CSV table of C-alpha atoms in Angstrom, one decimal:
chain,number,residue,atom,x,y,z
A,1,MET,CA,-4.4,7.1,21.2
A,2,PRO,CA,-6.7,7.7,23.9
A,3,ASP,CA,-7.1,10.9,25.9
A,4,ARG,CA,-4.8,11.1,28.9
A,5,VAL,CA,-3.4,13.6,31.4
A,6,ASP,CA,0.2,14.4,30.5
A,7,GLY,CA,2.8,13.0,33.0
A,8,ASP,CA,4.7,15.1,35.1
A,9,GLY,CA,8.2,14.0,33.4
A,10,ARG,CA,9.9,12.6,36.6
A,11,THR,CA,7.7,9.5,37.5
A,12,ARG,CA,5.5,9.4,34.5
A,13,VAL,CA,6.2,10.1,30.8
A,14,SER,CA,5.6,13.5,29.4
A,15,LEU,CA,4.0,13.1,25.7
A,16,ALA,CA,4.6,16.8,25.1
A,17,GLU,CA,8.4,16.8,26.2
A,18,LEU,CA,9.2,13.8,23.9
A,19,ILE,CA,7.6,15.7,21.0
A,20,ALA,CA,9.5,18.7,21.9
A,21,LEU,CA,12.7,16.6,21.4
A,22,GLY,CA,12.4,16.5,18.0
A,23,ALA,CA,13.2,20.2,17.9
A,24,ARG,CA,16.5,19.5,19.4
A,25,VAL,CA,17.5,16.9,17.4
A,26,GLY,CA,17.2,19.1,14.1
A,27,ARG,CA,18.7,17.1,11.1
A,28,ALA,CA,20.3,13.9,11.3
A,29,LYS,CA,22.8,11.7,9.5
A,30,LEU,CA,23.4,8.0,10.8
A,31,ALA,CA,26.8,6.1,10.2
A,32,SER,CA,25.8,3.5,7.6
A,33,VAL,CA,25.3,0.1,8.7
A,34,GLN,CA,26.7,-2.7,6.5
A,35,SER,CA,23.8,-5.4,5.8
A,36,ARG,CA,24.5,-9.0,6.8
A,37,SER,CA,23.7,-12.0,4.9
A,38,GLU,CA,21.8,-14.6,6.5
A,39,ARG,CA,24.4,-17.3,5.9
A,40,SER,CA,27.0,-17.7,8.3
A,41,GLY,CA,30.6,-16.1,7.4
A,42,GLN,CA,29.1,-14.1,4.4
A,43,GLN,CA,28.7,-10.4,4.3
A,44,SER,CA,27.3,-8.1,1.2
A,45,SER,CA,27.8,-4.4,0.7
A,46,ARG,CA,24.5,-2.3,1.0
A,47,LEU,CA,25.5,-0.6,-2.5
A,48,TYR,CA,24.8,-2.1,-5.7
A,49,GLY,CA,24.2,-0.5,-9.2
A,50,ARG,CA,20.7,0.4,-9.8
A,51,GLY,CA,18.6,-2.5,-10.6
A,52,MET,CA,21.2,-5.5,-10.1
A,53,ASP,CA,20.0,-6.4,-7.0
A,54,TYR,CA,16.5,-6.3,-5.7
A,55,ALA,CA,16.0,-5.8,-2.0
A,56,GLU,CA,12.2,-5.4,-1.0
A,57,SER,CA,9.0,-3.9,-1.8
A,58,ARG,CA,7.2,-1.4,0.3
A,59,ALA,CA,3.8,0.4,0.1
A,60,TYR,CA,3.8,3.3,-2.7
A,61,GLN,CA,4.7,6.6,-1.6
A,62,PRO,CA,3.4,9.8,-3.4
A,63,GLY,CA,6.5,10.5,-5.5
A,64,ASP,CA,7.7,7.2,-6.5
A,65,ASP,CA,9.0,6.5,-10.2
A,66,VAL,CA,5.6,4.2,-11.6
A,67,ARG,CA,8.6,2.3,-13.5
A,68,ARG,CA,9.4,0.7,-10.6
A,69,MET,CA,6.0,-0.8,-9.5
A,70,ASP,CA,5.7,-4.3,-8.1
A,71,TRP,CA,2.4,-5.0,-10.1
A,72,ARG,CA,2.6,-8.8,-8.9
A,73,LEU,CA,2.6,-7.9,-5.4
A,74,THR,CA,0.2,-5.0,-6.3
A,75,ALA,CA,-2.2,-7.6,-7.9
A,76,ARG,CA,-1.7,-9.8,-4.9
A,77,SER,CA,-2.6,-7.4,-2.3
A,78,GLY,CA,-5.1,-4.8,-4.0
A,79,LYS,CA,-2.5,-2.2,-2.8
A,80,LEU,CA,0.2,-0.4,-4.8
A,81,HIS,CA,3.8,-1.4,-4.0
A,82,THR,CA,7.0,-0.2,-5.1
A,83,LYS,CA,10.4,-2.0,-5.8
A,84,LEU,CA,13.5,-1.2,-4.0
A,85,TYR,CA,16.7,-2.0,-4.9
A,86,GLN,CA,20.1,-2.8,-2.4
A,87,GLU,CA,21.3,0.8,-2.9
A,88,GLU,CA,18.2,2.3,-2.0
A,89,ARG,CA,16.9,0.2,0.6
A,90,GLU,CA,15.6,2.0,3.5
A,91,GLY,CA,17.3,2.0,7.2
A,92,ARG,CA,15.2,0.6,9.8
A,93,LEU,CA,15.7,1.2,13.6
A,94,LEU,CA,13.9,-1.2,16.3
A,95,ILE,CA,14.0,0.2,19.6
A,96,LEU,CA,13.8,-2.4,22.6
A,97,LEU,CA,12.2,-0.8,25.4
A,98,ASP,CA,12.4,-2.4,28.8
A,99,THR,CA,8.9,-2.1,30.8
A,100,HIS,CA,9.9,-4.2,33.9
A,101,ALA,CA,9.0,-2.6,37.2
A,102,SER,CA,12.6,-2.1,38.1
A,103,LEU,CA,12.9,0.9,35.8
A,104,ARG,CA,10.1,2.7,37.8
A,105,PHE,CA,12.9,3.9,40.4
A,106,GLY,CA,15.0,6.9,40.7
A,107,THR,CA,16.4,9.3,43.0
A,108,ARG,CA,17.5,12.0,40.9
A,109,ALA,CA,15.5,14.0,38.4
A,110,ARG,CA,13.4,11.5,36.9
A,111,PHE,CA,12.8,7.4,37.0
A,112,LYS,CA,14.7,5.1,34.9
A,113,SER,CA,11.3,4.6,33.0
A,114,VAL,CA,10.9,8.0,32.3
A,115,GLN,CA,14.8,8.6,31.0
A,116,ALA,CA,14.5,5.3,29.0
A,117,ALA,CA,11.4,7.0,27.1
A,118,ARG,CA,13.4,10.2,26.5
A,119,ALA,CA,16.2,8.1,25.1
A,120,ALA,CA,13.5,6.2,22.9
A,121,ALA,CA,11.9,9.5,21.4
A,122,VAL,CA,15.7,10.9,20.8
A,123,ALA,CA,16.4,7.7,18.8
A,124,ALA,CA,13.4,7.9,17.1
A,125,TRP,CA,13.6,11.7,16.2
A,126,LEU,CA,17.4,10.7,15.1
A,127,ALA,CA,16.2,7.9,12.9
A,128,VAL,CA,13.4,9.8,11.0
A,129,ARG,CA,15.5,12.7,10.3
A,130,ALA,CA,18.1,10.8,8.7
A,131,GLY,CA,15.4,9.0,6.4
A,132,GLU,CA,14.9,5.7,8.4
A,133,ARG,CA,12.3,4.1,9.8
A,134,VAL,CA,11.5,3.6,13.4
A,135,GLY,CA,9.6,0.7,15.1
A,136,LEU,CA,9.3,0.0,19.0
A,137,MET,CA,9.0,-3.1,20.8
A,138,ALA,CA,8.3,-3.2,24.6
A,139,PHE,CA,9.0,-6.0,26.9
A,140,GLY,CA,8.9,-7.2,30.4
A,141,GLY,CA,6.1,-5.5,32.3
A,142,HIS,CA,4.5,-5.1,29.0
A,143,ASP,CA,4.2,-7.0,25.8
A,144,ARG,CA,3.5,-4.3,22.8
A,145,LEU,CA,4.7,-3.6,19.4
A,146,LEU,CA,4.8,-0.6,17.0
A,147,ARG,CA,5.6,-1.6,13.3
A,148,PRO,CA,8.5,0.3,11.8
A,149,GLN,CA,7.0,3.9,10.3
A,150,GLY,CA,9.0,6.9,8.5
A,151,GLY,CA,8.8,10.5,8.8
A,152,ALA,CA,7.5,12.8,11.4
A,153,HIS,CA,4.5,10.5,11.5
A,154,GLY,CA,6.6,7.7,12.8
A,155,ALA,CA,8.4,9.6,15.4
A,156,LEU,CA,5.3,10.9,16.8
A,157,ALA,CA,3.8,7.6,16.9
A,158,VAL,CA,6.8,6.3,19.0
A,159,CYS,CA,6.1,9.2,21.2
A,160,GLY,CA,2.5,8.5,21.7
A,161,ALA,CA,3.2,5.0,22.2
A,162,LEU,CA,5.7,5.8,24.7
A,163,ALA,CA,3.4,7.8,27.0
A,164,GLU,CA,0.5,5.4,26.4
A,165,TRP,CA,2.4,2.4,27.3
A,166,ASP,CA,4.0,4.1,30.2
A,167,ALA,CA,0.3,5.1,31.6
A,168,LEU,CA,-0.7,1.7,31.6
A,169,PRO,CA,-1.4,-0.2,34.9
A,170,SER,CA,2.1,-1.7,36.4
A,171,ALA,CA,2.0,-5.6,35.3
A,172,GLU,CA,3.9,-8.3,37.6
A,173,HIS,CA,4.8,-10.1,34.3
A,174,ALA,CA,8.7,-10.7,34.1
A,175,GLU,CA,10.5,-11.6,30.9
A,176,PRO,CA,13.9,-12.7,30.6
A,177,LEU,CA,16.3,-10.7,28.3
A,178,SER,CA,16.7,-13.7,26.1
A,179,ALA,CA,13.3,-14.3,25.6
A,180,ALA,CA,12.5,-10.4,24.4
A,181,LEU,CA,15.8,-10.8,22.0
A,182,LEU,CA,14.4,-14.0,20.5
A,183,ARG,CA,11.3,-12.2,20.0
A,184,ALA,CA,12.8,-9.2,18.4
A,185,ARG,CA,14.5,-11.5,15.9
A,186,ARG,CA,11.4,-12.7,15.0
A,187,LEU,CA,9.9,-9.2,14.4
A,188,GLN,CA,13.1,-7.9,13.2
A,189,HIS,CA,11.7,-7.5,9.3
A,190,GLY,CA,15.2,-6.3,8.1
A,191,ALA,CA,16.0,-3.7,10.7
A,192,SER,CA,19.5,-2.6,10.1
A,193,ARG,CA,19.7,-1.1,13.5
A,194,VAL,CA,18.6,-2.2,17.2
A,195,LEU,CA,18.7,-0.2,20.0
A,196,LEU,CA,18.5,-2.1,23.4
A,197,LEU,CA,17.1,0.3,26.3
A,198,SER,CA,17.3,-1.6,29.8
A,199,ASP,CA,18.8,-1.6,33.4
A,200,GLY,CA,19.5,-5.0,32.9
A,201,PHE,CA,17.8,-6.5,35.6
A,202,SER,CA,16.3,-9.0,33.2
A,203,ALA,CA,19.7,-9.7,31.4
A,204,ASP,CA,19.8,-13.7,31.9
A,205,ALA,CA,22.7,-16.2,30.8
A,206,GLU,CA,21.0,-16.9,27.5
A,207,ALA,CA,20.8,-13.3,26.3
A,208,ARG,CA,24.4,-13.3,25.1
A,209,GLN,CA,23.8,-16.1,22.3
A,210,HIS,CA,20.3,-14.1,21.4
A,211,LEU,CA,22.6,-11.0,21.4
A,212,LEU,CA,25.2,-12.6,19.2
A,213,ASP,CA,22.4,-13.5,16.5
A,214,LEU,CA,20.8,-9.9,16.6
A,215,LYS,CA,24.7,-8.8,16.1
A,216,THR,CA,25.2,-11.0,12.8
A,217,ARG,CA,22.2,-9.1,11.1
A,218,ALA,CA,22.1,-5.8,12.8
A,219,GLY,CA,24.0,-3.0,14.0
A,220,VAL,CA,23.2,-3.3,17.9
A,221,GLY,CA,23.7,-0.7,20.6
A,222,VAL,CA,22.9,-1.0,24.1
A,223,LEU,CA,22.1,1.7,26.1
A,224,VAL,CA,22.0,0.8,30.2
A,225,LEU,CA,19.7,2.8,32.4
A,226,ALA,CA,21.0,3.6,35.8
A,227,ASP,CA,20.2,5.7,38.9
A,228,ALA,CA,22.6,7.7,40.9
A,229,LEU,CA,22.3,5.1,43.7
A,230,GLU,CA,23.2,2.0,41.5
A,231,ARG,CA,26.4,3.8,40.4
A,232,GLU,CA,28.0,4.9,43.5
A,233,PRO,CA,27.9,4.4,46.9
A,234,PRO,CA,25.9,6.8,48.8
A,235,PRO,CA,26.8,9.5,51.7
A,236,ALA,CA,26.1,8.2,55.3
A,237,GLY,CA,22.4,9.0,56.3
A,238,ARG,CA,18.9,7.7,56.2
A,239,TYR,CA,17.2,7.0,52.8
A,240,PRO,CA,13.3,6.3,52.6
A,241,LEU,CA,12.6,4.2,49.8
A,242,GLU,CA,9.0,3.2,48.5
A,243,HIS,CA,7.8,0.3,46.9
A,244,ASP,CA,4.5,-0.6,45.9
A,245,GLY,CA,3.1,1.8,48.4
A,246,GLU,CA,5.2,0.5,51.3
A,247,ARG,CA,7.5,3.1,52.7
A,248,ARG,CA,10.7,2.2,54.6
A,249,ASP,CA,13.7,4.0,55.9
A,250,VAL,CA,17.0,2.3,55.0
A,251,VAL,CA,20.0,3.5,57.2
A,252,LEU,CA,23.5,3.4,55.7
A,253,LEU,CA,26.1,4.2,58.0
A,254,GLY,CA,29.7,2.3,57.5
A,255,GLU,CA,31.7,2.4,54.2
A,256,ARG,CA,31.4,-1.3,53.7
A,257,GLN,CA,27.7,-1.4,54.1
A,258,ARG,CA,27.3,1.5,51.8
A,259,ARG,CA,29.4,-0.2,49.3
A,260,GLU,CA,27.5,-3.7,49.4
A,261,PHE,CA,24.2,-1.7,49.1
A,262,GLN,CA,25.2,-0.1,46.0
A,263,GLN,CA,26.5,-3.2,44.3
A,264,ALA,CA,23.4,-4.9,45.2
A,265,LEU,CA,21.0,-2.0,44.0
A,266,GLY,CA,23.2,-1.6,40.8
A,267,ALA,CA,23.6,-5.4,39.9
A,268,GLY,CA,21.8,-5.2,37.0
A,269,PRO,CA,23.0,-2.1,35.2
A,270,ALA,CA,26.7,-3.5,36.0
A,271,ARG,CA,25.8,-7.0,34.6
A,272,LEU,CA,24.1,-5.6,31.3
A,273,GLU,CA,27.2,-3.1,30.8
A,274,ALA,CA,29.5,-5.8,31.5
A,275,LEU,CA,27.8,-8.2,29.0
A,276,ALA,CA,27.6,-5.5,26.0
A,277,ARG,CA,31.1,-4.5,26.5
A,278,ALA,CA,32.4,-8.1,26.5
A,279,MET,CA,30.6,-8.8,23.1
A,280,GLY,CA,32.3,-5.8,21.6
A,281,LEU,CA,28.7,-3.9,21.3
A,282,ARG,CA,28.3,-0.2,21.3
A,283,CYS,CA,27.2,0.6,24.8
A,284,ARG,CA,26.8,3.8,26.8
A,285,VAL,CA,25.3,4.0,30.5
A,286,LEU,CA,22.7,6.7,31.0
A,287,ASP,CA,21.8,8.3,34.5
A,288,THR,CA,18.7,9.3,35.1
A,289,ARG,CA,20.0,13.1,35.4
A,290,ASP,CA,21.5,13.2,32.2
A,291,ASP,CA,20.7,14.3,28.5
A,292,PRO,CA,19.9,11.5,26.5
A,293,LEU,CA,21.1,13.2,23.1
A,294,SER,CA,24.6,12.4,23.2
A,295,ALA,CA,24.6,8.9,24.6
A,296,VAL,CA,22.0,8.0,22.0
A,297,GLY,CA,23.6,9.6,19.3
A,298,GLU,CA,26.9,8.1,20.1
A,299,LEU,CA,25.1,4.6,20.0
A,300,LEU,CA,23.6,5.5,16.5
A,301,GLY,CA,26.7,6.9,14.9
A,302,ALA,CA,24.7,10.0,14.5
A,303,THR,CA,25.9,13.5,13.4
A,304,ARG,CA,23.6,16.4,13.1
A,305,THR,CA,23.7,18.5,9.9
A,306,ARG,CA,22.7,22.2,9.7
A,307,ARG,CA,19.2,22.9,8.7
């Protein structure tokens, strides 16, 4: 990752803060996710007797049993690979991070984009502390991918990517949520969990079907990012708002005017929350002022254990 000035943690992501969140997570255990068959209507348990059901092969890691070497793949690739069986299959978390310009907004504590990065970092630390691998895909303003990695190195890689991508110049590119979900499905690579972080403004009608498709293959959680001004009508007053360097004052006086303003401003988060709940997905709304640990932990079914 190139050298960069660390963000302030309010309008720009602070890499130091993301790394420090790992100390708060401690050791964790995630609720098991039942694996799903690619064939509709069929499911299989994740637990089988050793040697009965081959799952996949991965790169050899120090300490692996040499009796489980995948010699054919090793010969083809020129690199050592170990066979994993169904009972030993490593959990994988894929984090889908919305980077549309609408997340660079906040009236309390920090931008939604910064809060999204904090939540993603917490999810990464929880996953690797529970022995899972974690990958990260950005959509919307930036199209980026960090393939799944395990251990502290995996969480640190996610933190570094979050800070690096946040520092990139803002892009005008817009990507519907449905397109991002379709891309995520192609890149899923056996992920047992998918965590979507978005403020919902990219949610379109086609996103429902793609969420259903993901739901048949993995446990899906939705974390809706929202600012206080998007969640409840503001008190009467004059509000300075800035967008693309242009500053304007919005005067909100009457109750109806303030309610309509809030509904228009919060249309994205409300739409995504309604969609997720209607589909029976795990869903939490995360305010920019809140600590993300509780919300993310609930979505991943995490329980922290003693050190």
